[in-house]
Amino acid sequence: MSRQVPVLLSTSSVFPEPTAAGFEMAAQLGYDGVEVMVWSDAVSQDAGALAGLVKHYGVPVRSVHAPCLMVTQRVWSPDPWVRLRMAAELARTLEADVVVVHPPFAWQRDYARTFSSGLLRLGREFPGIRFAVENMFPLRGVGREFVPYAPGWDPTLTGFDAYTLDLSHCAASRTDVIALADTMAGNLAHVHLGDGSGKARDEHLVPGRGTMPCAQLLASLDARGFTGAVAVEVGTRKAGSRSEREADLAESLRFARQHLAVPVA
């Protein structure tokens, strides 16, 4: 019997509304849980506050996105290992089994040098939690390309025990999503569902509004033996109202559930 893949709402999808709004909308729309994006919102950093939201809205936290963005480099600590360990502590407290982490920035030389071995140590320290390294993308300008990550934006070229496959990032890097999923193989632990048109930026469109094979990837997960969750990570910052934001998130959930239920022929 095929496993029902949980569909989560990333709290980043409700920005600029706060973390608590992500729980509220996840419960209202019928998501299976949330992915907490740890950022400057104090609630996103506080296990007690998050546990209170879980209890109030009845939706579990199934994954935690560590504070890896450029704008979250001072959340908890300027030390990236402290931030990653605290994200793991948060996940363990909330009984989430995935911590999403980005490859190091190129300027984080010491962190980059010990990244692989450090993740292995954290895996031993936090058994039951998968540290899923996310595919990123280069920055493109007129006639040039800049890679802000070390050793690069594609974690499969280094090799890790667990990966997060982000479809919007695949669009920005002009990467074949299905081929990357094939390369990740059994180490594909988590999916960030969003769309893109291939522009040189991270668009995080509602799935189906871009050019990525979102439906094909979702339909292939069962045959891949995927045991993780799909987290909707879309941008709703330009939504003109709460109802418009909710409509985008409801559409994303319907898309995910529809195509997860359709096996590849």
PDB file of C-alpha atoms in Angstrom:
ATOM      1  CA  MET A   1       0.000   0.000   0.000  1.00  0.00           C
ATOM      2  CA  SER A   2       1.336   3.442  -0.928  1.00  0.00           C
ATOM      3  CA  ARG A   3       2.243   5.728   1.942  1.00  0.00           C
ATOM      4  CA  GLN A   4       0.396   9.027   2.215  1.00  0.00           C
ATOM      5  CA  VAL A   5       3.042  11.739   2.024  1.00  0.00           C
ATOM      6  CA  PRO A   6       2.371  14.533   4.545  1.00  0.00           C
ATOM      7  CA  VAL A   7       1.965  18.009   3.070  1.00  0.00           C
ATOM      8  CA  LEU A   8       3.322  20.728   5.340  1.00  0.00           C
ATOM      9  CA  LEU A   9       3.009  24.502   5.272  1.00  0.00           C
ATOM     10  CA  SER A  10       6.288  26.338   5.681  1.00  0.00           C
ATOM     11  CA  THR A  11       5.761  29.310   7.948  1.00  0.00           C
ATOM     12  CA  SER A  12       7.865  31.288   5.454  1.00  0.00           C
ATOM     13  CA  SER A  13       4.886  31.003   3.080  1.00  0.00           C
ATOM     14  CA  VAL A  14       2.811  33.425   5.168  1.00  0.00           C
ATOM     15  CA  PHE A  15       5.479  36.166   5.356  1.00  0.00           C
ATOM     16  CA  PRO A  16       5.144  39.040   6.194  1.00  0.00           C
ATOM     17  CA  GLU A  17       2.618  37.637   8.656  1.00  0.00           C
ATOM     18  CA  PRO A  18       4.238  36.072  11.741  1.00  0.00           C
ATOM     19  CA  THR A  19       4.958  32.453  12.578  1.00  0.00           C
ATOM     20  CA  ALA A  20       1.723  32.031  14.537  1.00  0.00           C
ATOM     21  CA  ALA A  21      -0.255  32.886  11.409  1.00  0.00           C
ATOM     22  CA  GLY A  22       1.362  29.935   9.662  1.00  0.00           C
ATOM     23  CA  PHE A  23      -0.060  27.561  12.269  1.00  0.00           C
ATOM     24  CA  GLU A  24      -3.465  29.213  12.045  1.00  0.00           C
ATOM     25  CA  MET A  25      -3.648  28.916   8.262  1.00  0.00           C
ATOM     26  CA  ALA A  26      -2.240  25.378   8.238  1.00  0.00           C
ATOM     27  CA  ALA A  27      -5.013  24.285  10.598  1.00  0.00           C
ATOM     28  CA  GLN A  28      -7.728  26.185   8.757  1.00  0.00           C
ATOM     29  CA  LEU A  29      -6.751  24.868   5.313  1.00  0.00           C
ATOM     30  CA  GLY A  30      -6.130  21.266   6.379  1.00  0.00           C
ATOM     31  CA  TYR A  31      -2.359  20.892   6.066  1.00  0.00           C
ATOM     32  CA  ASP A  32      -0.793  17.874   7.774  1.00  0.00           C
ATOM     33  CA  GLY A  33       1.664  19.985   9.739  1.00  0.00           C
ATOM     34  CA  VAL A  34       4.090  22.868   9.495  1.00  0.00           C
ATOM     35  CA  GLU A  35       7.726  23.504   8.758  1.00  0.00           C
ATOM     36  CA  VAL A  36       9.036  26.213  11.056  1.00  0.00           C
ATOM     37  CA  MET A  37      11.306  28.726   9.372  1.00  0.00           C
ATOM     38  CA  VAL A  38      13.545  30.040  12.148  1.00  0.00           C
ATOM     39  CA  TRP A  39      14.029  33.759  11.588  1.00  0.00           C
ATOM     40  CA  SER A  40      13.829  37.065  13.468  1.00  0.00           C
ATOM     41  CA  ASP A  41      10.288  36.391  14.743  1.00  0.00           C
ATOM     42  CA  ALA A  42      10.917  35.452  18.401  1.00  0.00           C
ATOM     43  CA  VAL A  43       8.148  32.835  18.311  1.00  0.00           C
ATOM     44  CA  SER A  44       9.993  30.895  15.604  1.00  0.00           C
ATOM     45  CA  GLN A  45      12.982  30.569  17.953  1.00  0.00           C
ATOM     46  CA  ASP A  46      11.082  29.543  21.076  1.00  0.00           C
ATOM     47  CA  ALA A  47      10.281  25.865  21.680  1.00  0.00           C
ATOM     48  CA  GLY A  48       7.740  26.680  24.382  1.00  0.00           C
ATOM     49  CA  ALA A  49       5.850  29.155  22.217  1.00  0.00           C
ATOM     50  CA  LEU A  50       5.849  26.752  19.284  1.00  0.00           C
ATOM     51  CA  ALA A  51       4.640  23.884  21.460  1.00  0.00           C
ATOM     52  CA  GLY A  52       1.793  26.130  22.563  1.00  0.00           C
ATOM     53  CA  LEU A  53       0.839  26.748  18.921  1.00  0.00           C
ATOM     54  CA  VAL A  54       0.964  23.016  18.200  1.00  0.00           C
ATOM     55  CA  LYS A  55      -1.422  22.364  21.074  1.00  0.00           C
ATOM     56  CA  HIS A  56      -3.745  25.269  20.267  1.00  0.00           C
ATOM     57  CA  TYR A  57      -4.109  24.594  16.538  1.00  0.00           C
ATOM     58  CA  GLY A  58      -3.634  20.817  16.557  1.00  0.00           C
ATOM     59  CA  VAL A  59      -1.004  20.783  13.809  1.00  0.00           C
ATOM     60  CA  PRO A  60       2.425  19.235  14.466  1.00  0.00           C
ATOM     61  CA  VAL A  61       5.826  20.621  13.577  1.00  0.00           C
ATOM     62  CA  ARG A  62       7.361  18.036  11.257  1.00  0.00           C
ATOM     63  CA  SER A  63      10.455  19.937  10.097  1.00  0.00           C
ATOM     64  CA  VAL A  64      12.586  22.874  11.186  1.00  0.00           C
ATOM     65  CA  HIS A  65      14.426  25.144   8.757  1.00  0.00           C
ATOM     66  CA  ALA A  66      17.646  26.255  10.438  1.00  0.00           C
ATOM     67  CA  PRO A  67      18.476  29.996  10.238  1.00  0.00           C
ATOM     68  CA  CYS A  68      20.769  29.841   7.197  1.00  0.00           C
ATOM     69  CA  LEU A  69      19.561  32.839   5.198  1.00  0.00           C
ATOM     70  CA  MET A  70      21.716  35.923   4.813  1.00  0.00           C
ATOM     71  CA  VAL A  71      19.201  37.852   6.926  1.00  0.00           C
ATOM     72  CA  THR A  72      19.250  35.284   9.767  1.00  0.00           C
ATOM     73  CA  GLN A  73      22.997  35.104  10.338  1.00  0.00           C
ATOM     74  CA  ARG A  74      22.597  36.677  13.806  1.00  0.00           C
ATOM     75  CA  VAL A  75      19.625  34.613  14.991  1.00  0.00           C
ATOM     76  CA  TRP A  76      20.629  32.780  18.186  1.00  0.00           C
ATOM     77  CA  SER A  77      24.353  33.230  17.489  1.00  0.00           C
ATOM     78  CA  PRO A  78      26.778  34.414  14.796  1.00  0.00           C
ATOM     79  CA  ASP A  79      28.321  30.922  14.976  1.00  0.00           C
ATOM     80  CA  PRO A  80      26.647  28.716  12.314  1.00  0.00           C
ATOM     81  CA  TRP A  81      27.299  25.534  14.317  1.00  0.00           C
ATOM     82  CA  VAL A  82      25.543  27.005  17.343  1.00  0.00           C
ATOM     83  CA  ARG A  83      22.571  27.928  15.147  1.00  0.00           C
ATOM     84  CA  LEU A  84      22.419  24.472  13.611  1.00  0.00           C
ATOM     85  CA  ARG A  85      22.672  22.723  16.973  1.00  0.00           C
ATOM     86  CA  MET A  86      19.921  24.930  18.409  1.00  0.00           C
ATOM     87  CA  ALA A  87      17.741  24.143  15.389  1.00  0.00           C
ATOM     88  CA  ALA A  88      18.305  20.452  16.107  1.00  0.00           C
ATOM     89  CA  GLU A  89      17.396  20.959  19.766  1.00  0.00           C
ATOM     90  CA  LEU A  90      14.228  22.731  18.658  1.00  0.00           C
ATOM     91  CA  ALA A  91      13.354  19.874  16.294  1.00  0.00           C
ATOM     92  CA  ARG A  92      13.973  17.259  18.963  1.00  0.00           C
ATOM     93  CA  THR A  93      11.810  19.103  21.498  1.00  0.00           C
ATOM     94  CA  LEU A  94       8.971  19.426  18.975  1.00  0.00           C
ATOM     95  CA  GLU A  95       9.423  15.834  17.739  1.00  0.00           C
ATOM     96  CA  ALA A  96      10.270  16.905  14.191  1.00  0.00           C
ATOM     97  CA  ASP A  97      12.524  14.532  12.284  1.00  0.00           C
ATOM     98  CA  VAL A  98      14.076  16.856   9.667  1.00  0.00           C
ATOM     99  CA  VAL A  99      16.275  19.926   9.962  1.00  0.00           C
ATOM    100  CA  VAL A 100      16.694  21.758   6.653  1.00  0.00           C
ATOM    101  CA  VAL A 101      20.114  23.327   6.205  1.00  0.00           C
ATOM    102  CA  HIS A 102      21.749  25.288   3.379  1.00  0.00           C
ATOM    103  CA  PRO A 103      25.304  24.758   2.146  1.00  0.00           C
ATOM    104  CA  PRO A 104      27.756  27.206   3.755  1.00  0.00           C
ATOM    105  CA  PHE A 105      28.302  30.620   2.240  1.00  0.00           C
ATOM    106  CA  ALA A 106      31.660  30.975   0.521  1.00  0.00           C
ATOM    107  CA  TRP A 107      32.846  33.469   3.134  1.00  0.00           C
ATOM    108  CA  GLN A 108      32.168  30.964   5.962  1.00  0.00           C
ATOM    109  CA  ARG A 109      35.498  29.256   5.360  1.00  0.00           C
ATOM    110  CA  ASP A 110      35.901  27.397   8.652  1.00  0.00           C
ATOM    111  CA  TYR A 111      32.274  26.283   8.627  1.00  0.00           C
ATOM    112  CA  ALA A 112      32.580  25.125   5.014  1.00  0.00           C
ATOM    113  CA  ARG A 113      35.784  23.213   5.729  1.00  0.00           C
ATOM    114  CA  THR A 114      34.158  21.177   8.515  1.00  0.00           C
ATOM    115  CA  PHE A 115      30.598  21.096   7.152  1.00  0.00           C
ATOM    116  CA  SER A 116      30.467  17.436   6.115  1.00  0.00           C
ATOM    117  CA  SER A 117      32.186  16.058   9.204  1.00  0.00           C
ATOM    118  CA  GLY A 118      30.186  18.381  11.451  1.00  0.00           C
ATOM    119  CA  LEU A 119      26.880  17.145  10.042  1.00  0.00           C
ATOM    120  CA  LEU A 120      27.968  13.570  10.726  1.00  0.00           C
ATOM    121  CA  ARG A 121      28.728  14.488  14.340  1.00  0.00           C
ATOM    122  CA  LEU A 122      25.361  16.188  14.735  1.00  0.00           C
ATOM    123  CA  GLY A 123      23.673  13.132  13.273  1.00  0.00           C
ATOM    124  CA  ARG A 124      25.231  10.996  15.999  1.00  0.00           C
ATOM    125  CA  GLU A 125      24.273  13.558  18.643  1.00  0.00           C
ATOM    126  CA  PHE A 126      20.664  13.770  17.429  1.00  0.00           C
ATOM    127  CA  PRO A 127      19.664  10.272  16.300  1.00  0.00           C
ATOM    128  CA  GLY A 128      16.327  10.246  14.544  1.00  0.00           C
ATOM    129  CA  ILE A 129      16.844  13.697  12.981  1.00  0.00           C
ATOM    130  CA  ARG A 130      17.933  13.994   9.362  1.00  0.00           C
ATOM    131  CA  PHE A 131      19.988  17.062   8.475  1.00  0.00           C
ATOM    132  CA  ALA A 132      18.756  17.554   4.920  1.00  0.00           C
ATOM    133  CA  VAL A 133      21.064  19.769   2.842  1.00  0.00           C
ATOM    134  CA  GLU A 134      19.147  21.878   0.337  1.00  0.00           C
ATOM    135  CA  ASN A 135      20.043  22.540  -3.291  1.00  0.00           C
ATOM    136  CA  MET A 136      20.576  26.250  -3.880  1.00  0.00           C
ATOM    137  CA  PHE A 137      21.365  28.263  -7.035  1.00  0.00           C
ATOM    138  CA  PRO A 138      24.008  30.558  -8.518  1.00  0.00           C
ATOM    139  CA  LEU A 139      23.472  34.286  -8.886  1.00  0.00           C
ATOM    140  CA  ARG A 140      23.359  35.321 -12.525  1.00  0.00           C
ATOM    141  CA  GLY A 141      23.926  38.721 -14.039  1.00  0.00           C
ATOM    142  CA  VAL A 142      24.657  40.046 -17.488  1.00  0.00           C
ATOM    143  CA  GLY A 143      27.313  37.777 -18.914  1.00  0.00           C
ATOM    144  CA  ARG A 144      28.469  36.343 -15.595  1.00  0.00           C
ATOM    145  CA  GLU A 145      27.570  33.905 -12.854  1.00  0.00           C
ATOM    146  CA  PHE A 146      28.501  34.030  -9.177  1.00  0.00           C
ATOM    147  CA  VAL A 147      28.254  31.084  -6.776  1.00  0.00           C
ATOM    148  CA  PRO A 148      27.893  32.318  -3.174  1.00  0.00           C
ATOM    149  CA  TYR A 149      28.193  28.839  -1.624  1.00  0.00           C
ATOM    150  CA  ALA A 150      31.148  26.605  -0.790  1.00  0.00           C
ATOM    151  CA  PRO A 151      32.004  24.310  -2.379  1.00  0.00           C
ATOM    152  CA  GLY A 152      28.914  25.006  -4.518  1.00  0.00           C
ATOM    153  CA  TRP A 153      25.136  25.310  -4.743  1.00  0.00           C
ATOM    154  CA  ASP A 154      24.543  21.629  -5.633  1.00  0.00           C
ATOM    155  CA  PRO A 155      25.055  19.475  -2.515  1.00  0.00           C
ATOM    156  CA  THR A 156      25.024  16.229  -4.495  1.00  0.00           C
ATOM    157  CA  LEU A 157      28.448  17.082  -5.911  1.00  0.00           C
ATOM    158  CA  THR A 158      29.822  16.752  -2.369  1.00  0.00           C
ATOM    159  CA  GLY A 159      27.508  14.005  -1.172  1.00  0.00           C
ATOM    160  CA  PHE A 160      25.443  13.960   2.030  1.00  0.00           C
ATOM    161  CA  ASP A 161      23.281  11.471   3.901  1.00  0.00           C
ATOM    162  CA  ALA A 162      20.106  13.535   3.397  1.00  0.00           C
ATOM    163  CA  TYR A 163      18.889  16.189   0.965  1.00  0.00           C
ATOM    164  CA  THR A 164      16.086  18.713   0.624  1.00  0.00           C
ATOM    165  CA  LEU A 165      14.981  19.107  -2.990  1.00  0.00           C
ATOM    166  CA  ASP A 166      13.729  22.654  -3.656  1.00  0.00           C
ATOM    167  CA  LEU A 167      11.919  23.022  -6.965  1.00  0.00           C
ATOM    168  CA  SER A 168      12.026  26.822  -7.036  1.00  0.00           C
ATOM    169  CA  HIS A 169      15.791  26.687  -6.576  1.00  0.00           C
ATOM    170  CA  CYS A 170      15.981  24.224  -9.465  1.00  0.00           C
ATOM    171  CA  ALA A 171      14.213  26.793 -11.623  1.00  0.00           C
ATOM    172  CA  ALA A 172      16.655  29.530 -10.608  1.00  0.00           C
ATOM    173  CA  SER A 173      19.655  27.271 -11.312  1.00  0.00           C
ATOM    174  CA  ARG A 174      18.051  25.861 -14.498  1.00  0.00           C
ATOM    175  CA  THR A 175      18.455  22.354 -13.141  1.00  0.00           C
ATOM    176  CA  ASP A 176      16.559  19.281 -14.304  1.00  0.00           C
ATOM    177  CA  VAL A 177      14.400  18.491 -11.240  1.00  0.00           C
ATOM    178  CA  ILE A 178      13.838  14.850 -12.118  1.00  0.00           C
ATOM    179  CA  ALA A 179      17.526  14.244 -12.812  1.00  0.00           C
ATOM    180  CA  LEU A 180      18.487  15.867  -9.501  1.00  0.00           C
ATOM    181  CA  ALA A 181      15.952  13.711  -7.650  1.00  0.00           C
ATOM    182  CA  ASP A 182      17.470  10.677  -9.383  1.00  0.00           C
ATOM    183  CA  THR A 183      20.918  11.727  -8.166  1.00  0.00           C
ATOM    184  CA  MET A 184      19.671  12.259  -4.616  1.00  0.00           C
ATOM    185  CA  ALA A 185      18.090   8.786  -4.833  1.00  0.00           C
ATOM    186  CA  GLY A 186      17.404   7.215  -1.424  1.00  0.00           C
ATOM    187  CA  ASN A 187      18.925  10.204   0.374  1.00  0.00           C
ATOM    188  CA  LEU A 188      16.058  12.460  -0.729  1.00  0.00           C
ATOM    189  CA  ALA A 189      14.571  13.252   2.683  1.00  0.00           C
ATOM    190  CA  HIS A 190      12.429  16.341   2.154  1.00  0.00           C
ATOM    191  CA  VAL A 191      10.854  18.397  -0.639  1.00  0.00           C
ATOM    192  CA  HIS A 192      10.211  22.131  -0.825  1.00  0.00           C
ATOM    193  CA  LEU A 193       7.310  22.622  -3.211  1.00  0.00           C
ATOM    194  CA  GLY A 194       7.263  25.843  -5.168  1.00  0.00           C
ATOM    195  CA  ASP A 195       7.467  26.738  -8.841  1.00  0.00           C
ATOM    196  CA  GLY A 196       9.632  28.969 -10.993  1.00  0.00           C
ATOM    197  CA  SER A 197       9.945  30.206 -14.543  1.00  0.00           C
ATOM    198  CA  GLY A 198      13.718  29.968 -14.938  1.00  0.00           C
ATOM    199  CA  LYS A 199      14.394  33.604 -14.124  1.00  0.00           C
ATOM    200  CA  ALA A 200      17.669  34.387 -12.358  1.00  0.00           C
ATOM    201  CA  ARG A 201      16.000  34.653  -8.954  1.00  0.00           C
ATOM    202  CA  ASP A 202      14.186  32.527  -6.411  1.00  0.00           C
ATOM    203  CA  GLU A 203      10.517  32.979  -7.309  1.00  0.00           C
ATOM    204  CA  HIS A 204       8.691  30.456  -5.065  1.00  0.00           C
ATOM    205  CA  LEU A 205       5.578  30.542  -7.232  1.00  0.00           C
ATOM    206  CA  VAL A 206       2.434  28.602  -6.417  1.00  0.00           C
ATOM    207  CA  PRO A 207       2.952  25.155  -8.009  1.00  0.00           C
ATOM    208  CA  GLY A 208       1.518  25.017 -11.503  1.00  0.00           C
ATOM    209  CA  ARG A 209       2.136  28.708 -12.200  1.00  0.00           C
ATOM    210  CA  GLY A 210       5.678  28.250 -13.463  1.00  0.00           C
ATOM    211  CA  THR A 211       7.469  25.896 -15.813  1.00  0.00           C
ATOM    212  CA  MET A 212       8.866  23.284 -13.436  1.00  0.00           C
ATOM    213  CA  PRO A 213       7.630  19.672 -13.590  1.00  0.00           C
ATOM    214  CA  CYS A 214       6.119  19.898 -10.105  1.00  0.00           C
ATOM    215  CA  ALA A 215       3.338  17.426 -10.863  1.00  0.00           C
ATOM    216  CA  GLN A 216       5.759  14.880 -12.353  1.00  0.00           C
ATOM    217  CA  LEU A 217       8.103  15.084  -9.369  1.00  0.00           C
ATOM    218  CA  LEU A 218       5.281  14.664  -6.855  1.00  0.00           C
ATOM    219  CA  ALA A 219       3.821  11.729  -8.756  1.00  0.00           C
ATOM    220  CA  SER A 220       7.233  10.026  -8.798  1.00  0.00           C
ATOM    221  CA  LEU A 221       7.811  10.123  -5.035  1.00  0.00           C
ATOM    222  CA  ASP A 222       5.955   6.920  -4.218  1.00  0.00           C
ATOM    223  CA  ALA A 223       7.993   4.879  -6.712  1.00  0.00           C
ATOM    224  CA  ARG A 224      11.150   6.434  -5.299  1.00  0.00           C
ATOM    225  CA  GLY A 225      10.334   5.029  -1.865  1.00  0.00           C
ATOM    226  CA  PHE A 226      10.189   8.546  -0.455  1.00  0.00           C
ATOM    227  CA  THR A 227       9.604   8.531   3.307  1.00  0.00           C
ATOM    228  CA  GLY A 228       9.712  12.265   4.018  1.00  0.00           C
ATOM    229  CA  ALA A 229       7.279  15.153   3.714  1.00  0.00           C
ATOM    230  CA  VAL A 230       6.506  17.817   1.121  1.00  0.00           C
ATOM    231  CA  ALA A 231       6.585  21.358   2.496  1.00  0.00           C
ATOM    232  CA  VAL A 232       4.804  24.077   0.531  1.00  0.00           C
ATOM    233  CA  GLU A 233       7.224  26.996   0.348  1.00  0.00           C
ATOM    234  CA  VAL A 234       5.668  29.721  -1.775  1.00  0.00           C
ATOM    235  CA  GLY A 235       5.899  33.488  -1.733  1.00  0.00           C
ATOM    236  CA  THR A 236       2.693  35.293  -0.780  1.00  0.00           C
ATOM    237  CA  ARG A 237       4.265  38.597   0.188  1.00  0.00           C
ATOM    238  CA  LYS A 238       2.461  40.386  -2.650  1.00  0.00           C
ATOM    239  CA  ALA A 239      -0.953  39.071  -1.643  1.00  0.00           C
ATOM    240  CA  GLY A 240      -3.310  41.989  -1.201  1.00  0.00           C
ATOM    241  CA  SER A 241      -5.212  40.452   1.704  1.00  0.00           C
ATOM    242  CA  ARG A 242      -5.373  37.506   4.097  1.00  0.00           C
ATOM    243  CA  SER A 243      -8.054  35.898   1.919  1.00  0.00           C
ATOM    244  CA  GLU A 244      -5.831  36.168  -1.163  1.00  0.00           C
ATOM    245  CA  ARG A 245      -2.931  34.610   0.762  1.00  0.00           C
ATOM    246  CA  GLU A 246      -5.146  31.782   1.976  1.00  0.00           C
ATOM    247  CA  ALA A 247      -6.390  31.180  -1.564  1.00  0.00           C
ATOM    248  CA  ASP A 248      -2.803  30.721  -2.812  1.00  0.00           C
ATOM    249  CA  LEU A 249      -1.992  28.352   0.039  1.00  0.00           C
ATOM    250  CA  ALA A 250      -5.200  26.364  -0.492  1.00  0.00           C
ATOM    251  CA  GLU A 251      -4.383  26.057  -4.207  1.00  0.00           C
ATOM    252  CA  SER A 252      -0.874  24.827  -3.341  1.00  0.00           C
ATOM    253  CA  LEU A 253      -2.279  22.199  -0.980  1.00  0.00           C
ATOM    254  CA  ARG A 254      -4.786  20.959  -3.572  1.00  0.00           C
ATOM    255  CA  PHE A 255      -2.033  20.731  -6.178  1.00  0.00           C
ATOM    256  CA  ALA A 256       0.211  18.727  -3.859  1.00  0.00           C
ATOM    257  CA  ARG A 257      -2.478  16.292  -2.770  1.00  0.00           C
ATOM    258  CA  GLN A 258      -3.771  15.815  -6.310  1.00  0.00           C
ATOM    259  CA  HIS A 259      -0.402  14.926  -7.806  1.00  0.00           C
ATOM    260  CA  LEU A 260       0.916  12.930  -4.874  1.00  0.00           C
ATOM    261  CA  ALA A 261      -2.092  10.664  -5.422  1.00  0.00           C
ATOM    262  CA  VAL A 262      -1.277  10.061  -9.112  1.00  0.00           C
ATOM    263  CA  PRO A 263       1.382   7.339  -9.552  1.00  0.00           C
ATOM    264  CA  VAL A 264       3.787   7.479 -12.471  1.00  0.00           C
ATOM    265  CA  ALA A 265       2.556   5.195 -15.254  1.00  0.00           C
TER     266      ALA A 265
END
